[in-house]
XYZ file of C-alpha atoms in Angstrom:
373
model
C -37.845 -17.191 -195.417
C -36.087 -16.647 -198.596
C -37.301 -19.617 -200.637
C -33.861 -20.302 -201.700
C -33.093 -21.659 -198.219
C -35.832 -23.960 -197.753
C -34.222 -27.083 -198.868
C -31.959 -26.694 -195.655
C -34.990 -26.595 -192.958
C -36.410 -30.076 -194.185
C -36.899 -32.834 -191.504
C -34.344 -35.416 -191.932
C -34.958 -38.837 -190.719
C -31.957 -41.301 -189.738
C -31.655 -44.756 -190.638
C -32.196 -45.521 -186.937
C -35.564 -43.915 -187.288
C -34.718 -40.687 -185.532
C -36.111 -37.420 -187.292
C -34.514 -34.108 -186.563
C -36.445 -31.166 -187.706
C -34.014 -29.457 -190.125
C -30.414 -30.527 -191.771
C -28.608 -27.986 -189.806
C -26.603 -29.320 -186.672
C -23.970 -28.024 -183.749
C -20.729 -29.509 -184.544
C -19.079 -30.686 -181.250
C -16.381 -27.823 -179.808
C -14.490 -28.201 -176.851
C -15.093 -25.567 -173.996
C -13.106 -26.387 -170.961
C -16.047 -25.273 -168.728
C -16.660 -28.668 -166.633
C -15.713 -29.096 -162.970
C -12.660 -30.990 -162.218
C -14.368 -34.131 -161.392
C -15.948 -34.523 -164.670
C -19.463 -32.588 -164.078
C -20.489 -30.473 -166.143
C -20.908 -26.513 -164.878
C -24.036 -24.323 -164.854
C -22.201 -21.825 -167.259
C -21.696 -25.029 -169.886
C -25.405 -25.893 -169.497
C -26.284 -22.053 -170.426
C -24.222 -22.427 -173.477
C -25.738 -25.298 -174.930
C -29.088 -24.083 -174.085
C -28.461 -20.791 -175.964
C -27.591 -22.681 -178.903
C -30.312 -25.391 -179.049
C -33.900 -24.660 -180.507
C -32.895 -23.508 -183.678
C -30.545 -26.591 -185.043
C -31.867 -29.785 -185.626
C -29.379 -31.575 -183.284
C -26.629 -30.540 -181.002
C -23.216 -32.556 -180.705
C -21.652 -31.933 -177.438
C -18.215 -31.322 -176.754
C -16.277 -34.547 -176.623
C -16.837 -36.441 -173.603
C -13.833 -39.224 -171.914
C -14.952 -42.924 -171.683
C -12.294 -43.699 -169.306
C -10.521 -41.295 -166.927
C -6.830 -41.966 -168.411
C -8.694 -40.475 -172.007
C -8.964 -37.299 -170.335
C -7.811 -34.780 -173.485
C -8.694 -31.345 -171.855
C -8.485 -29.230 -168.612
C -12.550 -28.674 -167.859
C -13.926 -31.916 -169.699
C -16.844 -33.644 -169.033
C -16.913 -37.461 -167.939
C -18.862 -40.330 -169.234
C -16.767 -42.703 -167.107
C -18.923 -43.614 -164.267
C -22.318 -44.108 -163.182
C -22.402 -41.511 -160.782
C -21.922 -38.934 -163.900
C -25.272 -39.690 -165.772
C -27.367 -36.867 -163.549
C -24.523 -34.716 -165.114
C -24.749 -35.855 -168.284
C -28.553 -35.522 -167.976
C -28.403 -31.626 -167.363
C -26.821 -31.062 -170.722
C -28.984 -33.479 -172.535
C -32.251 -32.090 -171.033
C -30.924 -28.328 -171.605
C -30.618 -29.069 -175.596
C -34.025 -31.239 -175.434
C -36.217 -28.557 -173.547
C -35.486 -25.926 -176.684
C -36.543 -28.626 -179.348
C -33.077 -29.790 -180.493
C -31.960 -33.557 -180.340
C -28.989 -34.333 -178.123
C -25.962 -36.287 -179.219
C -22.892 -36.744 -176.509
C -19.609 -36.991 -178.361
C -17.622 -40.082 -176.662
C -14.048 -39.876 -177.088
C -10.718 -40.915 -175.451
C -7.698 -38.934 -175.873
C -4.784 -41.332 -176.113
C -1.151 -40.100 -176.714
C -2.829 -36.476 -177.184
C -4.016 -36.329 -173.344
C -1.883 -33.543 -171.279
C -0.057 -35.675 -168.849
C -1.340 -33.203 -165.934
C -4.697 -34.092 -166.624
C -3.985 -37.949 -166.002
C -4.102 -39.208 -162.586
C -1.133 -41.519 -163.200
C 0.605 -38.760 -165.756
C 1.281 -40.906 -168.587
C -0.764 -41.030 -171.651
C -1.335 -44.448 -173.235
C -1.665 -45.095 -177.009
C -1.256 -48.102 -179.726
C 2.148 -47.735 -179.570
C 4.986 -45.946 -178.149
C 5.390 -43.138 -180.640
C 5.254 -39.478 -179.575
C 3.053 -37.164 -181.684
C 5.130 -34.619 -184.056
C 4.224 -31.532 -181.819
C 5.998 -29.378 -179.171
C 6.441 -30.834 -176.090
C 4.561 -34.024 -176.889
C 5.247 -37.072 -174.545
C 6.362 -40.678 -175.458
C 2.943 -42.600 -174.728
C 3.027 -46.029 -173.259
C 2.010 -48.766 -175.542
C -1.635 -50.502 -174.588
C -1.273 -53.911 -173.532
C -4.146 -55.909 -175.580
C -6.205 -56.222 -171.889
C -6.258 -52.164 -172.100
C -7.448 -52.233 -175.622
C -10.348 -54.644 -174.965
C -11.414 -52.490 -171.569
C -11.517 -49.328 -173.805
C -13.552 -50.889 -176.465
C -15.991 -51.853 -173.652
C -15.663 -48.535 -172.332
C -17.338 -46.693 -175.213
C -19.903 -49.059 -175.100
C -20.286 -48.504 -171.429
C -20.313 -44.431 -171.947
C -22.858 -45.226 -174.586
C -25.242 -47.149 -172.035
C -24.616 -44.026 -169.727
C -25.733 -41.441 -172.451
C -28.846 -43.876 -173.241
C -30.154 -43.535 -169.457
C -29.072 -39.928 -169.183
C -31.709 -39.490 -172.000
C -29.715 -38.814 -175.043
C -30.886 -39.153 -178.769
C -27.643 -40.843 -179.631
C -23.811 -40.522 -179.513
C -21.137 -39.472 -181.816
C -17.872 -41.635 -181.574
C -15.270 -39.212 -181.888
C -12.508 -40.965 -184.442
C -10.963 -37.779 -185.555
C -8.740 -35.032 -184.750
C -5.824 -37.401 -184.166
C -7.088 -38.982 -180.608
C -7.080 -42.632 -179.849
C -9.226 -44.107 -182.361
C -7.545 -42.162 -184.961
C -4.434 -43.218 -183.737
C -4.916 -47.029 -183.969
C -6.145 -46.159 -187.802
C -2.666 -44.117 -188.258
C 0.374 -45.706 -189.407
C 2.301 -43.037 -187.628
C 0.911 -43.746 -184.149
C 0.098 -47.757 -184.864
C 3.118 -49.926 -185.218
C 1.919 -52.981 -183.970
C 2.441 -56.168 -185.198
C -0.564 -58.094 -183.473
C -4.128 -57.878 -184.481
C -4.547 -54.212 -183.819
C -1.940 -53.214 -186.307
C 0.643 -53.772 -189.001
C -1.754 -53.749 -192.100
C -4.328 -51.325 -192.969
C -6.954 -53.790 -192.432
C -5.879 -54.315 -189.076
C -5.288 -50.552 -188.285
C -8.855 -50.637 -188.968
C -9.862 -53.294 -186.047
C -10.135 -50.587 -183.395
C -12.165 -48.234 -184.991
C -14.569 -51.008 -186.214
C -14.743 -52.671 -182.784
C -15.577 -49.688 -180.954
C -18.491 -48.936 -183.574
C -19.402 -52.855 -182.624
C -19.252 -52.052 -178.919
C -21.625 -49.174 -179.434
C -23.994 -50.452 -181.674
C -24.134 -53.814 -178.623
C -25.036 -51.157 -176.138
C -27.299 -49.561 -178.166
C -29.467 -52.847 -178.961
C -29.147 -53.962 -175.187
C -30.171 -51.005 -173.457
C -32.064 -48.561 -176.147
C -35.963 -48.401 -175.575
C -36.557 -46.076 -178.409
C -34.423 -44.960 -181.999
C -30.982 -43.978 -180.842
C -28.398 -42.180 -183.306
C -25.011 -43.614 -183.904
C -22.699 -41.448 -185.645
C -18.760 -41.384 -186.319
C -16.589 -38.410 -186.704
C -13.255 -38.949 -188.940
C -10.368 -36.605 -190.014
C -9.681 -37.742 -193.667
C -5.719 -37.093 -193.990
C -2.579 -36.615 -191.547
C 0.364 -34.596 -192.304
C 2.718 -36.904 -191.117
C 5.007 -39.361 -192.855
C 3.970 -42.282 -192.342
C 0.148 -40.548 -191.747
C -3.274 -41.554 -192.887
C -3.737 -40.752 -196.921
C -6.911 -40.175 -198.343
C -7.012 -43.645 -199.798
C -6.708 -45.017 -196.429
C -9.873 -43.260 -195.520
C -11.747 -44.211 -198.381
C -11.105 -47.762 -197.185
C -12.322 -46.882 -193.887
C -15.177 -44.945 -195.324
C -16.460 -48.212 -197.176
C -16.028 -50.356 -193.923
C -17.858 -47.931 -192.251
C -20.649 -47.304 -194.766
C -21.594 -51.128 -194.153
C -21.997 -50.720 -190.150
C -25.726 -49.318 -190.380
C -24.498 -46.008 -189.072
C -26.802 -43.013 -188.792
C -23.890 -40.537 -190.103
C -20.414 -39.671 -190.985
C -19.278 -36.550 -189.590
C -16.262 -35.427 -191.742
C -13.691 -33.038 -189.460
C -11.714 -30.844 -191.879
C -10.652 -27.169 -191.142
C -13.114 -26.161 -193.822
C -16.125 -27.537 -196.088
C -14.056 -27.356 -199.413
C -10.373 -27.648 -197.790
C -8.217 -29.999 -200.179
C -5.409 -32.389 -199.427
C -3.048 -31.276 -196.343
C -0.635 -33.985 -197.977
C -0.626 -32.847 -201.483
C -1.077 -29.220 -202.326
C -1.771 -29.870 -205.799
C -4.620 -31.858 -204.768
C -7.468 -29.436 -203.832
C -10.666 -31.376 -204.224
C -12.882 -30.784 -201.259
C -12.377 -33.681 -198.793
C -15.910 -33.582 -197.890
C -16.990 -34.014 -201.098
C -14.539 -37.032 -202.213
C -16.487 -38.836 -199.337
C -19.795 -37.869 -200.244
C -19.268 -38.889 -203.914
C -17.550 -42.650 -202.258
C -20.266 -43.390 -200.183
C -23.505 -42.158 -202.230
C -26.379 -43.167 -200.620
C -24.814 -45.768 -198.332
C -24.661 -43.339 -195.189
C -25.591 -39.581 -194.772
C -22.657 -37.302 -194.782
C -22.391 -34.557 -192.532
C -19.794 -31.907 -193.779
C -18.521 -28.925 -191.685
C -15.792 -26.163 -191.744
C -16.079 -22.374 -192.021
C -19.723 -21.948 -193.256
C -21.041 -19.110 -191.916
C -23.655 -17.463 -193.999
C -26.877 -18.837 -195.409
C -25.608 -18.527 -199.171
C -22.568 -20.411 -198.209
C -24.525 -23.052 -196.544
C -26.657 -23.547 -199.590
C -23.888 -24.106 -201.670
C -22.477 -26.900 -199.532
C -25.829 -28.528 -199.640
C -25.512 -28.313 -203.454
C -22.617 -30.946 -203.354
C -25.153 -33.372 -202.067
C -24.215 -33.736 -198.650
C -27.387 -33.981 -196.849
C -26.342 -32.444 -193.099
C -24.242 -29.478 -192.319
C -22.689 -28.637 -189.170
C -21.925 -25.344 -187.738
C -19.570 -24.623 -185.198
C -17.374 -21.433 -184.620
C -20.561 -19.552 -186.693
C -23.046 -20.775 -183.718
C -20.634 -19.639 -181.032
C -21.013 -16.205 -182.781
C -24.475 -16.424 -183.568
C -26.551 -18.949 -181.479
C -29.868 -17.660 -183.429
C -28.577 -18.644 -186.729
C -31.213 -21.068 -188.096
C -33.643 -18.635 -186.319
C -32.654 -15.554 -188.366
C -32.244 -17.431 -191.549
C -35.850 -18.785 -191.052
C -37.293 -15.210 -190.048
C -35.986 -13.945 -193.388
C -32.848 -11.869 -190.882
C -29.771 -13.496 -192.523
C -28.517 -9.938 -192.710
C -28.317 -9.699 -189.214
C -26.382 -12.999 -188.682
C -23.073 -12.314 -186.591
C -19.892 -13.327 -188.493
C -17.463 -12.030 -185.957
C -17.473 -12.109 -181.897
C -17.161 -9.014 -179.847
C -16.757 -8.820 -176.189
C -19.540 -6.714 -175.552
C -21.956 -9.406 -176.590
C -20.325 -12.079 -174.413
C -23.412 -12.118 -171.648
C -26.025 -11.994 -174.637
C -24.144 -15.124 -176.075
C -24.198 -17.073 -172.931
C -20.458 -17.380 -173.077
C -19.145 -17.649 -169.563
C -15.439 -15.800 -168.876
C -13.826 -19.241 -168.733
C -15.338 -20.267 -172.023
C -14.392 -16.807 -173.296
C -10.655 -17.067 -172.237
C -10.311 -20.665 -173.658
C -11.768 -19.457 -177.209
C -9.803 -16.264 -177.180
C -6.792 -17.926 -176.396
C -6.444 -19.871 -179.767
C -4.955 -17.701 -182.427
C -6.974 -17.052 -185.172
C -9.428 -19.205 -184.236
C -12.584 -16.752 -184.273
C -12.645 -13.104 -185.794
C -13.071 -11.155 -182.649
C -13.489 -7.523 -183.155
C-alpha cells in the first residue's frame, strides 16, 4: 500500500467500545431487492456479502420500523419479531467477511408511496404534501401514533440486537419522517412536537432516547448508535444550516457513536444559498470538534479523493456508489492497485459485482446516478 493512504486504514474505536478495522464504511443505499413480506432475498444477501470484507463496517439500506413507514418497493422490514431471522441473514453475511454490520432504521412518513402502504395513506407530522410531482397530502399523526412510532424505533433496535448486528443507524435524513418532524415545512404542529425550533427537535431526540434505552436494556456487548442527517432543505420554510447546527449541538450531547452527514457530495455547499459554497460536512465537523465523530460521504471515488476528505479532520468516510461499482475498493488500495479501481459501471461486470437484475434495473433507472458505460 502507498504510505500516503495508511491513515485511512488505521482501526477506529467508537465511544460504545466497538472497534472497526479501518475508517472506511459502506454507505446505506436502497436496492429494492427484498420480498414483499419484508424478508431479504438471496440476491440482496449476496450483494452485501460481495461488498463486505474490505470496509470497516457496512451500513444497510433503510429498513422500516412500522409497516406504515415502508418507503420503497422491495424494502426489507424490521417491524416484527418474525423478521429477525431475515435481519440476521444480512448481519451474518457481512460479519462472515470481516466487517461490522449496522442496520439503518427508518420511517418514510409523507414520502411513503401510497401503493406500498396497507391502507394507502401516508402519515406525517402535519397534513402538508411534499413539494414534488404527484405528492399526496399525508394524514397528520395523532399524539398516540407519535408515541407508538418512537417506541417502534426502540423495538427495531432490539430486533437488530437479537439478529446479531453491531449497531444501528437512525435515519434522520433525506426528507423522511424524522427529518419531517425537524422541518418547518412538514411540521406545522402547535403541540409539544412543533411550533418552535426546540420543539421540532423533540421527535428526533425522543427517537435517540428510545434507541439508547433499547441498547441499555437488551445489548450484552458494545453496540453502535449512529444518526444520519441532511443539513438543509430547498423548501421555504425549510431546514437551514443554522437550524442543523443547533440540532447537531443537541445530538453531540447524546453519547452517539457518530453523525453521518447525507449530502450529494462531500464538498457540496449550500442548496439554499448559491453564494455559500462551504462544504456542509466540513462545517459540521468544525462545529462538533471532538464531541462526536463525523462520517462524511458523497462522490468520493479515488483513494486520493478520500484522503483529501480525511485531511479536513473528519475521522470516518462512507463510500456509496463507488462500492456498487467497485466492491474491492479497500482491498485494491491496500494492495497498491488503486489504478485498477472501477469508477464506472458496465453491464458486462454485473454478475461479477453480485448485482441482480432487479438491483441493476433499479440503480440504472435513476438518471445520472451512476456513470454507466
